[in-house]
mmCIF file of C-alpha atoms in Angstrom:
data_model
loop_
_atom_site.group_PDB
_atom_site.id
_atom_site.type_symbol
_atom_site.label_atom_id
_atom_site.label_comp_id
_atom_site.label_asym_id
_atom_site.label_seq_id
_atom_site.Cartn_x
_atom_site.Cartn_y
_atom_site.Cartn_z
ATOM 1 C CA UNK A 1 -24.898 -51.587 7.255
ATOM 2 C CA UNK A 2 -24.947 -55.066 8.727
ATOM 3 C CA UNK A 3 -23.447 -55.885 11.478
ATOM 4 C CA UNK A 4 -20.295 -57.556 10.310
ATOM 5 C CA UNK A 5 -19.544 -54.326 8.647
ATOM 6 C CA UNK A 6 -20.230 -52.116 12.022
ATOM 7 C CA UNK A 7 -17.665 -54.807 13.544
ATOM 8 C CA UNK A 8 -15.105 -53.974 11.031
ATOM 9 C CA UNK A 9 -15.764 -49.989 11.091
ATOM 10 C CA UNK A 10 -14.716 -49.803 14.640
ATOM 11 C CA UNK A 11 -10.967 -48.148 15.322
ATOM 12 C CA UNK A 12 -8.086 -50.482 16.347
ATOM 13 C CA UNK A 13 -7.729 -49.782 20.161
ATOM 14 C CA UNK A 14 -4.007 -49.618 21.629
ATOM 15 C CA UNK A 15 -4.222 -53.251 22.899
ATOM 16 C CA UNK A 16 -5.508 -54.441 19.146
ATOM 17 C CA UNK A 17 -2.951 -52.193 16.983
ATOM 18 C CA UNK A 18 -0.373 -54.180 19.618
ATOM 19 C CA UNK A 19 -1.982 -57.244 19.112
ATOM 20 C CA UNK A 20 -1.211 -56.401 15.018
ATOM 21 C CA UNK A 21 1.904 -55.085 15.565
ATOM 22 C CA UNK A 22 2.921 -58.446 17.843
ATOM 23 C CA UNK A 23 1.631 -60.786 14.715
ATOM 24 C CA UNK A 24 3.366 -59.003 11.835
ATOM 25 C CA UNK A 25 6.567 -59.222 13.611
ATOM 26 C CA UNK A 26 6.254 -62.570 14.614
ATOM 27 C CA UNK A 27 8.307 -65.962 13.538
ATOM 28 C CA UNK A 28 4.722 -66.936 11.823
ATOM 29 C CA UNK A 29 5.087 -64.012 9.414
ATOM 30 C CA UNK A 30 7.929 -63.833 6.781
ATOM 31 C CA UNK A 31 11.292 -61.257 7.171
ATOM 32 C CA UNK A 32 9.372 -59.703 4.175
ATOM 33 C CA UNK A 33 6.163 -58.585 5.545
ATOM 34 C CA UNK A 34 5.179 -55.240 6.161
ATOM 35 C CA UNK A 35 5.797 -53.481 9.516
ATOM 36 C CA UNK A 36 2.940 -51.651 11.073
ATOM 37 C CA UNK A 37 4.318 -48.406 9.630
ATOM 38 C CA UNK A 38 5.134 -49.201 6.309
ATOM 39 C CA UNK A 39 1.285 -51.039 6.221
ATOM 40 C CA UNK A 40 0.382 -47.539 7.473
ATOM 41 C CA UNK A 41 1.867 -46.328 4.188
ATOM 42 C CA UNK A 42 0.293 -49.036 2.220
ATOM 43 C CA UNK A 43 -3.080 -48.585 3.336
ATOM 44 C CA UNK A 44 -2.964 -44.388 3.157
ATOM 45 C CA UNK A 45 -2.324 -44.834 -0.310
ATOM 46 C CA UNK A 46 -5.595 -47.229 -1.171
ATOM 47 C CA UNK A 47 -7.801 -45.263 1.087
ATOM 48 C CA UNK A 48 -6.984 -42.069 -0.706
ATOM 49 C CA UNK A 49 -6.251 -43.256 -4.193
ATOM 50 C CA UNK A 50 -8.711 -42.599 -7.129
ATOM 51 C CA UNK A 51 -10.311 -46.457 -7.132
ATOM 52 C CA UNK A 52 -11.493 -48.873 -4.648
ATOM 53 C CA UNK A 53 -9.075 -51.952 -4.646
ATOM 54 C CA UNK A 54 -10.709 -55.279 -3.607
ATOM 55 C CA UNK A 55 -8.894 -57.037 -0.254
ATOM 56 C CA UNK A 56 -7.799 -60.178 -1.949
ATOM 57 C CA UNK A 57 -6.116 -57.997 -4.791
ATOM 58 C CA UNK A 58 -4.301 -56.254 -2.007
ATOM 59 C CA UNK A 59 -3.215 -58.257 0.874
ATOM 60 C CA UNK A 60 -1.311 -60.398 -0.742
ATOM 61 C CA UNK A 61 1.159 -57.717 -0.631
ATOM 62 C CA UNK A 62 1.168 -57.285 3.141
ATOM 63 C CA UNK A 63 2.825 -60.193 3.414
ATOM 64 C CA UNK A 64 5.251 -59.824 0.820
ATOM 65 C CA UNK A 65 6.426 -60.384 -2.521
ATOM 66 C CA UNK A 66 6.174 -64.104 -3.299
ATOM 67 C CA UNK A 67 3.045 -66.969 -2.474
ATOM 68 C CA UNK A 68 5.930 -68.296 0.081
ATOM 69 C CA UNK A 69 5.943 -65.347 2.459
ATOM 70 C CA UNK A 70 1.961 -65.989 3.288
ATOM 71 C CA UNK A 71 1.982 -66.348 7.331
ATOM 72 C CA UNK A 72 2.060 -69.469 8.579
ATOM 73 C CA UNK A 73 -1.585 -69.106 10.979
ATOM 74 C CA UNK A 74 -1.906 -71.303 13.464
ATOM 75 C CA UNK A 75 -5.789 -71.758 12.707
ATOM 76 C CA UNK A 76 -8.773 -69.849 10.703
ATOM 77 C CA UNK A 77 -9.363 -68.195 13.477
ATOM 78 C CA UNK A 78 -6.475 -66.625 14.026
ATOM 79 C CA UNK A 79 -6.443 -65.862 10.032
ATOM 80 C CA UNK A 80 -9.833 -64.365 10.056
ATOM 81 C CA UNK A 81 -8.853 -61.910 13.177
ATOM 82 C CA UNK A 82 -5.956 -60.438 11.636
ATOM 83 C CA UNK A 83 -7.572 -59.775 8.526
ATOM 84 C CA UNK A 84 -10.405 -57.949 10.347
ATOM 85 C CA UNK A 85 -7.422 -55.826 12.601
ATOM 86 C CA UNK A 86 -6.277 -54.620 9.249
ATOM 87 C CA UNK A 87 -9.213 -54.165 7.371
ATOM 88 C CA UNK A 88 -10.387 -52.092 9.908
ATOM 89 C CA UNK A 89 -7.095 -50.201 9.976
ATOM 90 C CA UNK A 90 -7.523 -49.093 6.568
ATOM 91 C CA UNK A 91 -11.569 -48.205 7.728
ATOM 92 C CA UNK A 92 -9.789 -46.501 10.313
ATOM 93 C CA UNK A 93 -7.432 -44.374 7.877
ATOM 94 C CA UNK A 94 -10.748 -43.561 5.147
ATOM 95 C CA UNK A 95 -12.633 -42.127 8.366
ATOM 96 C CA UNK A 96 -10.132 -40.167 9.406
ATOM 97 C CA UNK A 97 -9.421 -38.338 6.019
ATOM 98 C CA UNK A 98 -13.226 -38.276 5.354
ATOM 99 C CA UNK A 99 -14.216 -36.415 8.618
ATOM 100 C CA UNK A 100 -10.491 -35.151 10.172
ATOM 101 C CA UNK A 101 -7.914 -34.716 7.201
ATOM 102 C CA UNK A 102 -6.238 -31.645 9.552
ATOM 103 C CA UNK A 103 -5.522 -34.021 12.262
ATOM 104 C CA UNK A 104 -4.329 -37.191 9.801
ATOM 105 C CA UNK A 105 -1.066 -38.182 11.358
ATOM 106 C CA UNK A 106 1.190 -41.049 10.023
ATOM 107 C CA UNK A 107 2.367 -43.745 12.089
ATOM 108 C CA UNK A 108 6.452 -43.503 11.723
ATOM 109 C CA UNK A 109 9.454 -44.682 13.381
ATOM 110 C CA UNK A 110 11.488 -43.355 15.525
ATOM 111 C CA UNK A 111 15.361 -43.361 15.657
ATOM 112 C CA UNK A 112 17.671 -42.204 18.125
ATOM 113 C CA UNK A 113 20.915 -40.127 17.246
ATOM 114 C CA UNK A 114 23.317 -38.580 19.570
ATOM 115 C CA UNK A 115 20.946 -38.737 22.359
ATOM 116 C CA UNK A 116 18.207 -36.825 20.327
ATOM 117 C CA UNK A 117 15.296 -39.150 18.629
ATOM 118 C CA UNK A 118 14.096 -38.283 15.257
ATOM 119 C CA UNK A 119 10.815 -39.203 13.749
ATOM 120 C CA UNK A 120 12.163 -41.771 10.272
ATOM 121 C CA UNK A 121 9.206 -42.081 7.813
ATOM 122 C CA UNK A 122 11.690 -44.543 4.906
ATOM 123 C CA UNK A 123 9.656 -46.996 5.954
ATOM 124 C CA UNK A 124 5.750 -45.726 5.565
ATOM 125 C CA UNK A 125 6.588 -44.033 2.551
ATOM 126 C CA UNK A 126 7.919 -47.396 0.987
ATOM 127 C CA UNK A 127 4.845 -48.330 1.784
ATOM 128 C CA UNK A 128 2.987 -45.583 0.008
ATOM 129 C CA UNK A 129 4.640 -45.948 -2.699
ATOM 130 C CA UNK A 130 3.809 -49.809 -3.004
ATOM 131 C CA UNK A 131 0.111 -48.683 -2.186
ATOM 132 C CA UNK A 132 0.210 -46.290 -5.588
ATOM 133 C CA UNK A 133 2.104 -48.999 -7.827
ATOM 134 C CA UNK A 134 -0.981 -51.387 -7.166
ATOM 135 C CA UNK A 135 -3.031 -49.045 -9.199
ATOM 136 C CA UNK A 136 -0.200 -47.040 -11.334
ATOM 137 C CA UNK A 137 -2.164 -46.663 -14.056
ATOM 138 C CA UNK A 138 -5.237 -45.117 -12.131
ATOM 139 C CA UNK A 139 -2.864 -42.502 -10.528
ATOM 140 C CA UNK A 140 -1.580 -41.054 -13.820
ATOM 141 C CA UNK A 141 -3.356 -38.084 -13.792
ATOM 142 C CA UNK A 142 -1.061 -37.029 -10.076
ATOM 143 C CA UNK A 143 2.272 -37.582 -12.149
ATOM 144 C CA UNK A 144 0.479 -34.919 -15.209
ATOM 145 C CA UNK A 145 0.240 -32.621 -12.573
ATOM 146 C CA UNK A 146 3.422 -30.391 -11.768
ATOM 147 C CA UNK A 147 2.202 -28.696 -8.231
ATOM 148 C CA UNK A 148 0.641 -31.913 -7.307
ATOM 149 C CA UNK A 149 3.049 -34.111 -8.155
ATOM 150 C CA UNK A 150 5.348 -31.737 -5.855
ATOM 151 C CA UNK A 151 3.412 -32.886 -2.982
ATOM 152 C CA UNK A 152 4.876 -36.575 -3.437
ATOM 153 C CA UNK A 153 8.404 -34.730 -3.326
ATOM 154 C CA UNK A 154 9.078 -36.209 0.340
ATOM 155 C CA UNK A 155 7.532 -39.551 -0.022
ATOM 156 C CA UNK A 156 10.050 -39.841 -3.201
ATOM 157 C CA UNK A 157 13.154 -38.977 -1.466
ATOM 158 C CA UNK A 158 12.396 -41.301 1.923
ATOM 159 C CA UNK A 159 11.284 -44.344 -0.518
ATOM 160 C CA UNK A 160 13.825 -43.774 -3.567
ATOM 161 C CA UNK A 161 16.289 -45.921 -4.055
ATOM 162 C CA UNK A 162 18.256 -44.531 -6.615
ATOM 163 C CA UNK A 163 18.490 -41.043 -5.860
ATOM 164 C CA UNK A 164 20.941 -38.830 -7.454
ATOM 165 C CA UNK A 165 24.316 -36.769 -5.270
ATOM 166 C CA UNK A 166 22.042 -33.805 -4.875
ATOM 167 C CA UNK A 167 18.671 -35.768 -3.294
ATOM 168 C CA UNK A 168 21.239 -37.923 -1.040
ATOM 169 C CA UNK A 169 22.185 -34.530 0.721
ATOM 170 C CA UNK A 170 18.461 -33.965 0.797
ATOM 171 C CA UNK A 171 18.467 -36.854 3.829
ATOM 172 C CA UNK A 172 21.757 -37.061 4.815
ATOM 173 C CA UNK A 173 20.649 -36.637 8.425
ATOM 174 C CA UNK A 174 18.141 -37.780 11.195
ATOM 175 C CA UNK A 175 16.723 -34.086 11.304
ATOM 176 C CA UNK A 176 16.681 -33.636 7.570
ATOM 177 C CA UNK A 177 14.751 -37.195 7.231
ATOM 178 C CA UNK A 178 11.938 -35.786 10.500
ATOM 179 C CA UNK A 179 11.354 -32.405 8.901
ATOM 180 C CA UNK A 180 10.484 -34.784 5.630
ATOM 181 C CA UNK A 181 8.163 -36.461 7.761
ATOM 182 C CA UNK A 182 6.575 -33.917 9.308
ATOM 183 C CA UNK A 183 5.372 -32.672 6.044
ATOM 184 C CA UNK A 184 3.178 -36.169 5.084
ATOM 185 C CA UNK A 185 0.462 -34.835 6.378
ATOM 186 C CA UNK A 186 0.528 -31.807 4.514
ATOM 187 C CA UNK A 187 0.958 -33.889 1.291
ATOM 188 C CA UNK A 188 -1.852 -36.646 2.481
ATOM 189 C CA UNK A 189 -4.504 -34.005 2.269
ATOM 190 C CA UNK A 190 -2.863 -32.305 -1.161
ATOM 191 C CA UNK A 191 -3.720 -35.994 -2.588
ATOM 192 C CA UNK A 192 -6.560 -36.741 -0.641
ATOM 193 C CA UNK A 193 -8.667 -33.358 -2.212
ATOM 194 C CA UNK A 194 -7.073 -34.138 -5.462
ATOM 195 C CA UNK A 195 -9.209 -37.253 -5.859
ATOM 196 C CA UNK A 196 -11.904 -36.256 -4.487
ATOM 197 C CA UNK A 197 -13.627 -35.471 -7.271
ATOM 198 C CA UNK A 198 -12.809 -38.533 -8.976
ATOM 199 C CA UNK A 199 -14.749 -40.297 -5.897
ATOM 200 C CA UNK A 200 -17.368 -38.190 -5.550
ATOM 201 C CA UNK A 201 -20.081 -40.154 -7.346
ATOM 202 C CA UNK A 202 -19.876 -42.868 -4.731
ATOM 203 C CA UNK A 203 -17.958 -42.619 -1.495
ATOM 204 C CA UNK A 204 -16.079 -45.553 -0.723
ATOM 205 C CA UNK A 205 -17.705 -47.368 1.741
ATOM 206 C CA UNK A 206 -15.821 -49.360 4.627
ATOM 207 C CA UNK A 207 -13.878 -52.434 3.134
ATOM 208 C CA UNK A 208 -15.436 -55.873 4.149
ATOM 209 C CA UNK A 209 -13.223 -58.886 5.312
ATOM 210 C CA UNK A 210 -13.716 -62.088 3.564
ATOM 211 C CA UNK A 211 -15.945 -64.602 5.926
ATOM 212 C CA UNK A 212 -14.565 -66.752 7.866
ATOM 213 C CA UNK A 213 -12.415 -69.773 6.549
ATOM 214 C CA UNK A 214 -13.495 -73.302 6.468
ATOM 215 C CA UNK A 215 -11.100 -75.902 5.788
ATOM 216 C CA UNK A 216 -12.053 -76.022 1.815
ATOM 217 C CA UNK A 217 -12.453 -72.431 1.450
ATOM 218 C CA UNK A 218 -10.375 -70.032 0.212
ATOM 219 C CA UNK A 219 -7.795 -68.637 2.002
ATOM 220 C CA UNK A 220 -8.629 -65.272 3.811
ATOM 221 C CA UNK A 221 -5.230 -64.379 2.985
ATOM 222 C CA UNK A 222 -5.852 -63.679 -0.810
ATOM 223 C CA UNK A 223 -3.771 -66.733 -2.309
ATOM 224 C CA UNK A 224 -6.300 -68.548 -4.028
ATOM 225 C CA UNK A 225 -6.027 -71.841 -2.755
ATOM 226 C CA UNK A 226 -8.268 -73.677 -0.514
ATOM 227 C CA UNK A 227 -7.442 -72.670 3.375
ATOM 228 C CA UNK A 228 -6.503 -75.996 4.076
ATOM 229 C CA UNK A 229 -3.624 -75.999 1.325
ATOM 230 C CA UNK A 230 -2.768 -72.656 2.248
ATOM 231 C CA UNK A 231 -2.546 -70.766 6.457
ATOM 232 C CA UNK A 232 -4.489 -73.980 7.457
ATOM 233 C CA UNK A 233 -1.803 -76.441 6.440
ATOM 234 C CA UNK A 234 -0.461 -78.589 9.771
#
């Protein structure tokens, strides 16, 4: 493993999941960019999903929807170190279901309701969900599989938008929304040991970062263009 890669298989400490948390909230990031908890979502869903999807075919999505909503970095630099904070995020996420799938724990909200808070996991498993749809195809075999497919049941009713009368009652409430949450974990390790041996052959290795940016490279942020027509622009 080369050194870059050790660099990028090291966990996020508390000051650098901050740091993250600081940047994809900022003004220099678009009102459609993912929150750390829905990215949480978003990168459960590649780490345990039945193929290995290439950084610049999934990034783009971080930041949201449309070329416009790439963040404005102030430099390469800064480009290049929040790619590596997420990158290893997800490394973070693949270790942790490799070698501690009991303890796998989902990073949530939290809301507060009549003095009580409530853990709120809408927003991670929107992001789950967006994590499957980039490979929809690949994940077929989960929705041909009737006790499997049960173990999406809570992701479903947090991310759903169109749910019928009977789901709405389902999470009518801040306790009825926490004890859905509390049971991702048990449906993380349904999924992750379902794909297992679709993986087995060749375990995914850590994801690599793109190197770092010159002005008339290509964008570390997945766009295509040139850096300097892209995060770099003044």
């Amino acid at each position: 493993m080369s050194q870059f890669n050790v660099r990028l298989a090291k966990p996020l400490t508390q000051t650098e999941f901050s740091e993250l948390d600081r940047f994809l909230s900022s003004d220099l990031t678009s009102e459609h960019t993912m929150m750390v908890d829905t990215l949480d979502g978003f990168l459960t869903a590649i780490a345990l999903g039945p193929i290995d999807i290439p950084v610049p075919q999934w990034l783009p999505r971080v930041w949201g929807p449309e070329d416009k909503d790439t963040p404005r970095f102030r430099n390469a630099e800064q480009a290049d170190r929040i790619l590596a904070l997420i990158v290893r995020q997800l490394n973070g996420i693949m270790r942790t279901l490799q070698l501690d799938l009991e303890n796998y724990s989902p990073i949530v909200d939290v809301v507060e309701h009549e003095g009580e808070d409530y853990d709120d996991a809408e927003m991670w498993a929107f992001g789950f969900m967006a994590g499957i749809n980039l490979a929809r195809t690949a994940w077929q075999p989960v929705f041909e599989q009737p006790d499997v497919l049960e173990s999406l049941k809570p992701v479903f009713l947090l991310s759903a938008k169109n749910l019928t009368d009977e789901q709405k009652q389902l999470v009518a409430t801040p306790q009825q929304r926490a004890a859905l949450a509390a049971e991702l974990p048990a449906a993380v390790a349904v999924l992750y040991n379902f794909w297992q041996p679709f993986r087995k052959a060749e375990a995914p290795a850590p994801m690599r970062a793109a190197p770092k940016a010159g002005r008339n490279d290509p964008c570390p942020c997945g766009s295509g263009n040139k850096f300097k027509k892209c995060c770099g622009a003044d």
